[in-house]
JSON list of C-alpha atoms in Angstrom, two decimals:
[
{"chain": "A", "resi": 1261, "resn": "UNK", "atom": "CA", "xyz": [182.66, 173.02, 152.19]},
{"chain": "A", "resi": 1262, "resn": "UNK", "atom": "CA", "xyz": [184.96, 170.19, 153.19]},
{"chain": "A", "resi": 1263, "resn": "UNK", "atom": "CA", "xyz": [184.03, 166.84, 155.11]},
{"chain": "A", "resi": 1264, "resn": "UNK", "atom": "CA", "xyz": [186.22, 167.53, 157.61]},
{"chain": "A", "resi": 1265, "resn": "UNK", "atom": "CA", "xyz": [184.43, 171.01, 158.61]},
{"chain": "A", "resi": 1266, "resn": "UNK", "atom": "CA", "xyz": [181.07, 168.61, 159.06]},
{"chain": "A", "resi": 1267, "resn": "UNK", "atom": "CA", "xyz": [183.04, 166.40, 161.88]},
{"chain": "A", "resi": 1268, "resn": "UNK", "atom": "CA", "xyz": [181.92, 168.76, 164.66]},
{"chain": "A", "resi": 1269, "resn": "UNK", "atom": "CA", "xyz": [178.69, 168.92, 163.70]},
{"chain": "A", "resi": 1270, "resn": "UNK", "atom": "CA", "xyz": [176.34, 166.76, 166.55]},
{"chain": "A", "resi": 1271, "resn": "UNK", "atom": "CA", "xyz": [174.95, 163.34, 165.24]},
{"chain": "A", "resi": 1272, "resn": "UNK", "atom": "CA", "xyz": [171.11, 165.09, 165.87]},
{"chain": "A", "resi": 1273, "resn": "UNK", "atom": "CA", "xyz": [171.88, 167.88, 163.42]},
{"chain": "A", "resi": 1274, "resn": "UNK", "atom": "CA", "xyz": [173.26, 165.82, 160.83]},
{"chain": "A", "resi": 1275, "resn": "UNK", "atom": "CA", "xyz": [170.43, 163.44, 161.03]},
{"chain": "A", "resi": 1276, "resn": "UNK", "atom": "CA", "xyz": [167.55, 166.29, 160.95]},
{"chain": "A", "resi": 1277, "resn": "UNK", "atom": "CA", "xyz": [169.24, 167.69, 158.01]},
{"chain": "A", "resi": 1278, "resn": "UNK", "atom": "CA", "xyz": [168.84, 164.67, 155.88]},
{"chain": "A", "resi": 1279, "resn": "UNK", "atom": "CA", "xyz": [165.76, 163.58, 157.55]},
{"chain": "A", "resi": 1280, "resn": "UNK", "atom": "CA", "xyz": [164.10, 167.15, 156.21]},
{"chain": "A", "resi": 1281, "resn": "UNK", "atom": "CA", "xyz": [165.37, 166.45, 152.60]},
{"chain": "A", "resi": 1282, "resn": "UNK", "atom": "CA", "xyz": [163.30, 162.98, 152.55]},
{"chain": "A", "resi": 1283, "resn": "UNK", "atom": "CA", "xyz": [160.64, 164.65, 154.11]},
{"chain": "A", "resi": 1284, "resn": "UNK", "atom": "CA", "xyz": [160.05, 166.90, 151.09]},
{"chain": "A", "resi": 1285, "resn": "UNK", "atom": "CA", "xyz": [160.70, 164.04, 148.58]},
{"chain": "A", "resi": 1286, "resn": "UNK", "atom": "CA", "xyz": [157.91, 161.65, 151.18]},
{"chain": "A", "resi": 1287, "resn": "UNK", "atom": "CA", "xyz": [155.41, 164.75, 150.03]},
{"chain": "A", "resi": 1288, "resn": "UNK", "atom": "CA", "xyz": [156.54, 165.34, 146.30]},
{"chain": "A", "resi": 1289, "resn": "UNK", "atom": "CA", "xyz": [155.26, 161.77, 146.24]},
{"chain": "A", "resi": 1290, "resn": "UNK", "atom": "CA", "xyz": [152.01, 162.09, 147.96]},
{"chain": "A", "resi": 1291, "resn": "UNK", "atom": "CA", "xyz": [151.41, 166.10, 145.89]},
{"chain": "A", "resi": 1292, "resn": "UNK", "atom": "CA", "xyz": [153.13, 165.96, 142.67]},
{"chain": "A", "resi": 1293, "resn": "UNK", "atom": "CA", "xyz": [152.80, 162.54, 140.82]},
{"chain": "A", "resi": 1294, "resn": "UNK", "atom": "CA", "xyz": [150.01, 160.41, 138.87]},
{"chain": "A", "resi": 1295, "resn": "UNK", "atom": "CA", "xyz": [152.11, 157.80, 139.54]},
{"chain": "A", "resi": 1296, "resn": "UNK", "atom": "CA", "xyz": [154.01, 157.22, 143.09]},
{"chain": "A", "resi": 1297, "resn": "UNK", "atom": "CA", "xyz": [156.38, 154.57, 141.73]},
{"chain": "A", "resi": 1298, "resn": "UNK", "atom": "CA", "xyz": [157.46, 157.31, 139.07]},
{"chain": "A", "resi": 1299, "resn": "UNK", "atom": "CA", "xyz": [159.95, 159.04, 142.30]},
{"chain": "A", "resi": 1300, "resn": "UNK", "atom": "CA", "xyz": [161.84, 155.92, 143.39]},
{"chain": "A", "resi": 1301, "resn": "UNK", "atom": "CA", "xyz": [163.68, 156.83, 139.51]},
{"chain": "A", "resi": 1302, "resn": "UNK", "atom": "CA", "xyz": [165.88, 158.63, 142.01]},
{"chain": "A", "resi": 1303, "resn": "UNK", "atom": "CA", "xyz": [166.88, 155.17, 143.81]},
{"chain": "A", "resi": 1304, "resn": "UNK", "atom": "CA", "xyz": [167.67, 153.90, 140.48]},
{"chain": "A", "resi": 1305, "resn": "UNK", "atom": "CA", "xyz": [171.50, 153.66, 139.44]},
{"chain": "A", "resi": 1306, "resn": "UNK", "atom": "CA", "xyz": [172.65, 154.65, 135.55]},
{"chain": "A", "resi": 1307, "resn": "UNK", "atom": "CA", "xyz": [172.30, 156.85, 132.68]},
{"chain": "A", "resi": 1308, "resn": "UNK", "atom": "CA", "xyz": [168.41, 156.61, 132.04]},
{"chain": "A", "resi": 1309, "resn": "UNK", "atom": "CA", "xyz": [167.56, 157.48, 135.74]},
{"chain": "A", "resi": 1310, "resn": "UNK", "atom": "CA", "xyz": [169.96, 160.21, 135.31]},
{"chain": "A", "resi": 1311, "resn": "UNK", "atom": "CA", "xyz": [168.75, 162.08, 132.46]},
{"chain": "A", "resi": 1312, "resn": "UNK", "atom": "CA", "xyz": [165.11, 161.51, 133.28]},
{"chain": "A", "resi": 1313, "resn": "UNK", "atom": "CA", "xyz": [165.99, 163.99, 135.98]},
{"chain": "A", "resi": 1314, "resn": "UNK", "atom": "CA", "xyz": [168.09, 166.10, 134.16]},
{"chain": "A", "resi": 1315, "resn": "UNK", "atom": "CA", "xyz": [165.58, 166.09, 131.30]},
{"chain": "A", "resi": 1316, "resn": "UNK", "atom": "CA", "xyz": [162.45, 166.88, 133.37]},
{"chain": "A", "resi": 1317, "resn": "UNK", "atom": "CA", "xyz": [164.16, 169.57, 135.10]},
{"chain": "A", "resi": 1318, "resn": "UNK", "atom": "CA", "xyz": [161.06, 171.08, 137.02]},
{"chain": "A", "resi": 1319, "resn": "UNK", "atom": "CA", "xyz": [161.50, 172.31, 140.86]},
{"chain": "A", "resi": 1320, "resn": "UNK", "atom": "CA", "xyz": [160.87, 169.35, 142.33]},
{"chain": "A", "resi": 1321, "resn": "UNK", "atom": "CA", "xyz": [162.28, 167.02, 139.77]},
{"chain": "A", "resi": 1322, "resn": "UNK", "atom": "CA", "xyz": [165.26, 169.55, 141.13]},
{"chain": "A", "resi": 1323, "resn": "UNK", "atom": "CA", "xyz": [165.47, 168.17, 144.41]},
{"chain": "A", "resi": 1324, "resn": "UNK", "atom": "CA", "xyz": [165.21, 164.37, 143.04]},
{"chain": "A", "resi": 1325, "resn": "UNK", "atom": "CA", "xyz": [168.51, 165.07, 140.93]},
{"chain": "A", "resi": 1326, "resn": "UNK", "atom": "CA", "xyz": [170.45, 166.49, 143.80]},
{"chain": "A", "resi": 1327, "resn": "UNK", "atom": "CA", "xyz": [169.50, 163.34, 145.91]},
{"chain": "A", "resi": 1328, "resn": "UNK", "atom": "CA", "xyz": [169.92, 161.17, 143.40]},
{"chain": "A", "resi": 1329, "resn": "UNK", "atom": "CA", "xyz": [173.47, 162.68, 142.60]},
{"chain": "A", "resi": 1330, "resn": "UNK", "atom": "CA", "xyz": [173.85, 163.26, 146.27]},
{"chain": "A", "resi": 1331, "resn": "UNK", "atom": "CA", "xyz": [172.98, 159.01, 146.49]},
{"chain": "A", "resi": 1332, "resn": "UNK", "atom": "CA", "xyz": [174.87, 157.95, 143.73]},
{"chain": "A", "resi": 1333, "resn": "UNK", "atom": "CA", "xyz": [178.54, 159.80, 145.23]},
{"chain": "A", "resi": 1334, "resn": "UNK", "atom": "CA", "xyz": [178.17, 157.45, 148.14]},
{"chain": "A", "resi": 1335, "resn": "UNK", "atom": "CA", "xyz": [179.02, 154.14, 148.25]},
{"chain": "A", "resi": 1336, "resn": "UNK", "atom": "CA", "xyz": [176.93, 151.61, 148.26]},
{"chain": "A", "resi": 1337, "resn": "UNK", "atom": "CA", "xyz": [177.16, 151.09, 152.22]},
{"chain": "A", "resi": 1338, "resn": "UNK", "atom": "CA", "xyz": [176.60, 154.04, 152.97]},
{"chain": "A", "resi": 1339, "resn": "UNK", "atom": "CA", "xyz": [173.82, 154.51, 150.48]},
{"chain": "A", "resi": 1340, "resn": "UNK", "atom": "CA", "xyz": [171.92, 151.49, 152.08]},
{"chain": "A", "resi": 1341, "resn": "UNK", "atom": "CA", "xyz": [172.37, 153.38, 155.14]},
{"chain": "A", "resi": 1342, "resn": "UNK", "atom": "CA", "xyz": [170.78, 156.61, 154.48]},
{"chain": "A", "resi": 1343, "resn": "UNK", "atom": "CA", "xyz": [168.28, 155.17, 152.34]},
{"chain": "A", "resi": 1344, "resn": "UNK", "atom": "CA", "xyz": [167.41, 152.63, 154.88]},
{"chain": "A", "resi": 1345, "resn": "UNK", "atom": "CA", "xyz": [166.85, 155.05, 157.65]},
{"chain": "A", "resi": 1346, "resn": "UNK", "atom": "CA", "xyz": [165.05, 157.74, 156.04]},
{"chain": "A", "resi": 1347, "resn": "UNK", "atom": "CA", "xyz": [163.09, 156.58, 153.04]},
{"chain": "A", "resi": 1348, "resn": "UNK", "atom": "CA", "xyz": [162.53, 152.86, 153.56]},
{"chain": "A", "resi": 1349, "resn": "UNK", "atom": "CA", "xyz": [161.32, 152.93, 157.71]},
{"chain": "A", "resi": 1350, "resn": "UNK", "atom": "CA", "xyz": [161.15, 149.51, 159.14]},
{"chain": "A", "resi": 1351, "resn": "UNK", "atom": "CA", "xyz": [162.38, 150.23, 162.43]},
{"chain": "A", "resi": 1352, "resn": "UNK", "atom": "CA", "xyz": [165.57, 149.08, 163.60]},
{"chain": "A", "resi": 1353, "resn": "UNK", "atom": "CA", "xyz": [166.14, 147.58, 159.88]},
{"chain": "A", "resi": 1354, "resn": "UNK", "atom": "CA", "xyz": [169.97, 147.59, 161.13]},
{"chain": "A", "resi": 1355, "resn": "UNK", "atom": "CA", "xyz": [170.22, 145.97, 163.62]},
{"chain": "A", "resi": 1356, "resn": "UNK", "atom": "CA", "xyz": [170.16, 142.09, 161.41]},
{"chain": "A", "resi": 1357, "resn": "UNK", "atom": "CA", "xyz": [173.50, 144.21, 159.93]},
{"chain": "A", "resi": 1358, "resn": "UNK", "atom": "CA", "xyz": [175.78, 146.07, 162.93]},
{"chain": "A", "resi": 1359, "resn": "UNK", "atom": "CA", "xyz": [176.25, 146.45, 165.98]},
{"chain": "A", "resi": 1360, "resn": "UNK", "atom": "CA", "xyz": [174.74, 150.05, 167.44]},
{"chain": "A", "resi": 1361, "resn": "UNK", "atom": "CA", "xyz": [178.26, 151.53, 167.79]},
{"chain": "A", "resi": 1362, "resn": "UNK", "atom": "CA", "xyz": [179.11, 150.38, 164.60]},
{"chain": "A", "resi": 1363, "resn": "UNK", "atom": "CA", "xyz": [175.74, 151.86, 163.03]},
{"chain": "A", "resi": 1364, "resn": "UNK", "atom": "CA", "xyz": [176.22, 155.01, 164.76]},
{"chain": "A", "resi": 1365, "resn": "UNK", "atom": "CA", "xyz": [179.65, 155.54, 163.32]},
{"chain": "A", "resi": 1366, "resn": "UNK", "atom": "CA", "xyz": [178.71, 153.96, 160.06]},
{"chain": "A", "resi": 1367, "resn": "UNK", "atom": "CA", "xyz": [175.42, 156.34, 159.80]},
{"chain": "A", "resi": 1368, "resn": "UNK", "atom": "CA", "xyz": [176.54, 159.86, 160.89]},
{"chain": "A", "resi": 1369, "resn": "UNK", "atom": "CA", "xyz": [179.72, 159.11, 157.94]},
{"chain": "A", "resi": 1370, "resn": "UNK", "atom": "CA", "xyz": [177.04, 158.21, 155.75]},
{"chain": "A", "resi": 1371, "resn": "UNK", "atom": "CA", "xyz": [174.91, 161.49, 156.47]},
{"chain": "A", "resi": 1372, "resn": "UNK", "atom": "CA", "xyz": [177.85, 163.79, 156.64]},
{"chain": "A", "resi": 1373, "resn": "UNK", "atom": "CA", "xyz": [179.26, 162.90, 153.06]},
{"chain": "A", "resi": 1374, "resn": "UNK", "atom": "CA", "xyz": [175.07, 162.72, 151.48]},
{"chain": "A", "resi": 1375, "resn": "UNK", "atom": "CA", "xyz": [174.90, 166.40, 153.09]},
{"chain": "A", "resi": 1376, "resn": "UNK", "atom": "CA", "xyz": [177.79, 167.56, 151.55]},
{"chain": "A", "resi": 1377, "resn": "UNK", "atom": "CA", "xyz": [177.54, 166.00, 148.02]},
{"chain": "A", "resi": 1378, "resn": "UNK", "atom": "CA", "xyz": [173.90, 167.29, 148.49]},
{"chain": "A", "resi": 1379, "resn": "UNK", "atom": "CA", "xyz": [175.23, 170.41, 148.59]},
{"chain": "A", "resi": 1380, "resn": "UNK", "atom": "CA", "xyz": [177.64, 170.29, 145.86]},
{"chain": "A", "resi": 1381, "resn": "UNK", "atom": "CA", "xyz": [174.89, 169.51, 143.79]},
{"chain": "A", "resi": 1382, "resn": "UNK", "atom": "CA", "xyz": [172.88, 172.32, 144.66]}
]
């Protein structure tokens, strides 16, 4: 699946299909792990991050790789973007940073190429 094929898509879809994927990593925290802090591995850039997930391949540790490889394909705009909206939620965080057309454009590019490296990873 190209990019480009993702262009028509409207900003609402995009933006419920990433919210839905931090939804399910928002409970893996809550259900899954002794230790909370143990799930923001998949914020962390570099190897040991990496092949913690790869290593502790169970099905959610699953999802945590494919975000974190889904993250870690973006750059690092666009990966403050997407994790600013849907995993760290201070409201309006982006405003101190762009204009609202500018965060508009800047966000639905951001969620277009996370879906689709998302699902490359899959």
């Amino acid at each position: 699946m190209e990019t480009s094929n993702m262009d028509c898509i409207p900003f609402s879809e995009l933006y419920r299909g990433v919210k839905e994927i931090f939804v399910q990593i928002k409970g893996m925290r809550i259900k899954h792990y002794q230790n909370p802090e143990e799930i923001n591995i998949v914020f962390k850039e570099g190897e040991e991050s990496y092949n913690y997930l790869k290593e502790h391949s169970t099905e959610q540790n699953k999802i945590l790789f494919n975000v974190h490889q889904a993250l870690f394909s973006l750059e690092e705009e666009e990966r403050k973007l997407i994790i600013g909206e849907f995993y760290n939620t201070r409201p309006l965080w982006w405003m101190e940073y762009y204009s609202r057309s500018t965060y508009y454009r800047k966000q639905r590019n951001a969620m277009k190429l996370f879906l689709y490296f998302y699902r490359c990873a899959l």
